[in-house]
């Protein structure tokens, strides 16, 4: 087990550097000069411009810039935004909101997704199964912005159950609607994955053995069927948690949640290279951590993969 | 996009036994593709979905066919002056006008066009790029695989939407192609992974080895053998991804970063899942088993009696009569061997007794299963459950798959005591260790927390036996208990089983196709063919003097020392297809002595007499010509 | 005696086991085939028996050059083919073909029977000119007892026995001299097995084929084989004519194997003297020292742990008992003839 974790951690190093390098390159290949943009509409003074560029390190080769950046990153310095605020401050400010929203959405997708998938899988071909199929298809088919607008209009503007946008990102009750929208797509996937997995495992020999042993149905399903069926679902849930932590750009935008996605979106639009790079480097770490957790969970769930 | 690939893809259509063997009928040869096509065409959901997708493609190619209005031309007044007119089909004001006075209908048409073009080109791009890289990584392995896998890992760390935003920001003028570029650049690795996994599975198949053995080159193997068989999951993922890319494009547009012209709104999107959706009812086309009238083996007080049991399977191709009137009985301490080939109904009968038959597609249409005189088929589920495991236990063929891979053997053994006797955790574990000792697992105490895959095949089967015997049931049903084991291990396992059977005076139903194993342990034998018992006899009588041509043929087809150098006797033809069992005696097309009577009338299970007309105890034969078979 | 068509000399196939987080270092090897020598004579059938994990399937793969031998030689008509590659290997493949165990996975489900049997001709166009191929395929179908009109069907339209015939037809297409059969009937129904065995025997006569017949079923091996080799844990422990092996086995493993085979005769039940071996086959990654069978052998002594017994004719034995056997204490078992 220890060796397995060590190997996975070592494998992550090139992935971390590769991903950050790729993003760094993409960010800095963006056209438009962020330094020049500081002058606004006025024409910048070439001497000042060059001095500032030099001060910010923009005149060095890109590889050198990346290495400098990574060097600072490893000491915990995520860089400074063009507005002068340290990127790490922006992250710590947005992160709690995003974590709250992500966990909320995550809980919804686990409870509902696994629940729907389990019952659909057990009642293959019955009405509930067909209903679940249509329901999940609907969720998968509707793009998140559309779903967000519909929910906002129906529950916020028409029914007035909740405020259409989030006024206070720290108020958990206001996060209900965004969390439902954010979790809905994954919920559909989780439900489908669970259903497929249950329907497949229910025919497995060991389930048949469990029945032949005279176990009550509740035990057959709970002990033997569900645990084995969760293995592929856990993979999805792990990567999805990583995605939820960083990618809620649309949902956060619609509901005005001041989270990571929102901050990142603004940074991209403002071409704030340092902020984007900092956020992305952080998100990559979250992704990799999620991946590691998935692998460990895998090993816990399935003794066959417990490495020496 | 997660991999939602359903296991049943087109490539895995279960093999069907469509052959009747003798007298080949000239069927029109149909290809695999046209088979699938034929099945799909009968599903309305497929037809509807296909038409919808076709419509979208037409819109994409020729939006002008649907509207003559320019989606960008707007007259601000129109929004306020004109209301949507929902009866004006295909006209500019069908859905009304937006705030800038542009025809919403025209915008939907052109918007759909952009979505379809982006969706299809991106999907094609990632499939080709990912397919090629995945095939290379999967087939060649080694450093090629390492490099490609690391690169896919890197791309997987970048969220699709985020990456697309960054890339699109780099384009000063964004067209449909910049969106396509961004999505392909970030999305191809998904297909690489799917293709790589699929290729790794396919390349281990024997037909690939066979092609290599013929001297086929790498190109031929990849192109002819790997690609056609590995592509199915990629296509499934691609169709799902198509929807995902269209949604991503819509989201990018929503964020103001996608295509600027003719932004479309609304949820008009193809539903690629529909045609490939899982079939609601799984066709039951695996081998189906099939039995006959009025035979009873009367020895002592029967522990279990099966009376006139009929079981059917409802399949896509019709009703398969797997068991057609089987009768047998077992007494305490007695061993009944049920002998038969695949499709004979021997396992289906056993599963029906245990109550583990899959229903549907299986269905008991007639008959009784008496346990100590009580009909189990009429019992409540709860009463039946209490008999299972405690009174009647079963040993399965493949212990590796019959034991739960994620639970320790100690837990699985102890479960019997916890569920049926309410034992505590500690008690159950102690009993599990005791049982493992009993079946001679070395170092039981240390190994009780091990998992099934950590044991050898022989030990796993002994654990299976321990589990079945844990509550000292009256009756054990062993379904091919040693078929999967090596010869020297087979002997250990059969000895153990016989020893425990004698110790606890249990009844044993041994289901097997192996005439050797039967001769070693059985007291009496029931031979099954096409769902019927064709012969029953005490073990010695059956081997010495079979009364049914099928039994006779089976015994003769075993290689014998005195026939070396000669042809083996072979029963001609193939076991019957249960969807169309031959009329009359099911064995008649393969029988050397069949007469017209055999082809028309199903033989009853006759009592058998010796040459002097004295009835032979326990002997029956379902052959019109049993006399000739037995005495001539 | 006929000439040797295939000679195997000290053949070894090890699969390396590696360990290490960053850099893989070899920590051992699975010794699947570990120094095997035998010869196959023209027109004969050599049976190879052994339990799972004894290396018999690996042996087949190495002989077919599907896996590269770690060391040793495979001489086909005197020429070492074990290190060949490219065009030379392709040419040799015409002479040695294979029939697989599982008729369900050994045929490409996306190809028609005609394409499957015709593929050898596409790979080796010199065997059959293009115009004659369809005819050649139909002839092959006829030879293996299938209706030549089935040429456009797909494998899933056939039963297991028929598929195995298709596999045999494919193996015959290049007119090879040797066919390696890897458990060709073990996946088939009992009543169909005899048909396929008969077909193989008939083809041997018609085409003068030499067979290497790998199986775990000793009765079938005895029926079809002229000579039999017994493998245990990567080694050949005994080899000889069928009479020498089946009636006069001198290696304890062979004796145990033979005694364990269930005999389809209930009257033999009481009189049979079975040797029930204790334990399981050890791991080929870490085989016992000396004689590999010693951990399960009732005759084992100290010498067996120290000294590897060589496969040789024991000098102490005479008559049919004097055949190659790798045991320090070879002797014919008293009640062996059951």
Short mmCIF file of N, CA and C in Angstrom, two decimals, chain A residues 20 25 29 35 48 117 128 138 143 169 214 226 229-230 249 261 271 292:
data_model
loop_
_atom_site.label_atom_id
_atom_site.label_comp_id
_atom_site.label_asym_id
_atom_site.label_seq_id
_atom_site.Cartn_x
_atom_site.Cartn_y
_atom_site.Cartn_z
N UNK A 20 0.81 22.50 -15.73
CA UNK A 20 1.04 23.92 -15.48
C UNK A 20 1.78 24.57 -16.65
N UNK A 25 1.78 28.30 -20.95
CA UNK A 25 2.01 28.66 -22.35
C UNK A 25 0.74 29.26 -22.96
N UNK A 29 0.31 33.00 -24.37
CA UNK A 29 0.16 33.15 -25.81
C UNK A 29 -1.03 34.04 -26.13
N UNK A 35 0.36 44.50 -19.84
CA UNK A 35 1.06 45.65 -19.26
C UNK A 35 0.59 46.94 -19.93
N UNK A 48 8.71 53.70 -19.94
CA UNK A 48 8.06 53.17 -18.74
C UNK A 48 7.56 51.75 -18.96
N UNK A 117 -30.09 5.31 -9.32
CA UNK A 117 -29.40 4.24 -10.06
C UNK A 117 -29.65 2.89 -9.45
N UNK A 128 -40.16 2.44 -13.15
CA UNK A 128 -39.21 3.34 -12.50
C UNK A 128 -37.93 3.46 -13.32
N UNK A 138 -32.92 13.77 -19.96
CA UNK A 138 -33.32 15.18 -19.97
C UNK A 138 -32.24 16.04 -19.33
N UNK A 143 -28.33 22.03 -21.57
CA UNK A 143 -27.08 22.67 -21.17
C UNK A 143 -27.25 23.39 -19.84
N UNK A 169 -22.75 34.95 -0.33
CA UNK A 169 -22.22 33.63 -0.67
C UNK A 169 -21.95 32.77 0.56
N UNK A 214 -29.08 -18.25 1.38
CA UNK A 214 -30.25 -17.96 2.18
C UNK A 214 -30.19 -16.61 2.86
N UNK A 226 -24.20 -3.89 -3.67
CA UNK A 226 -23.93 -2.46 -3.73
C UNK A 226 -22.44 -2.16 -3.69
N UNK A 229 -20.74 -2.84 -6.85
CA UNK A 229 -21.19 -1.99 -7.95
C UNK A 229 -20.67 -0.57 -7.82
N UNK A 230 -20.23 -0.18 -6.63
CA UNK A 230 -19.81 1.21 -6.43
C UNK A 230 -18.43 1.49 -7.01
N UNK A 249 -17.83 27.55 -13.41
CA UNK A 249 -17.83 28.89 -14.00
C UNK A 249 -19.23 29.35 -14.34
N UNK A 261 -14.66 29.74 -9.66
CA UNK A 261 -15.01 29.82 -11.07
C UNK A 261 -15.22 31.25 -11.51
N UNK A 271 -7.36 39.00 -18.96
CA UNK A 271 -6.03 38.55 -19.37
C UNK A 271 -5.02 38.75 -18.24
N UNK A 292 -5.75 10.88 -6.58
CA UNK A 292 -5.10 10.01 -5.62
C UNK A 292 -6.12 9.39 -4.67
#
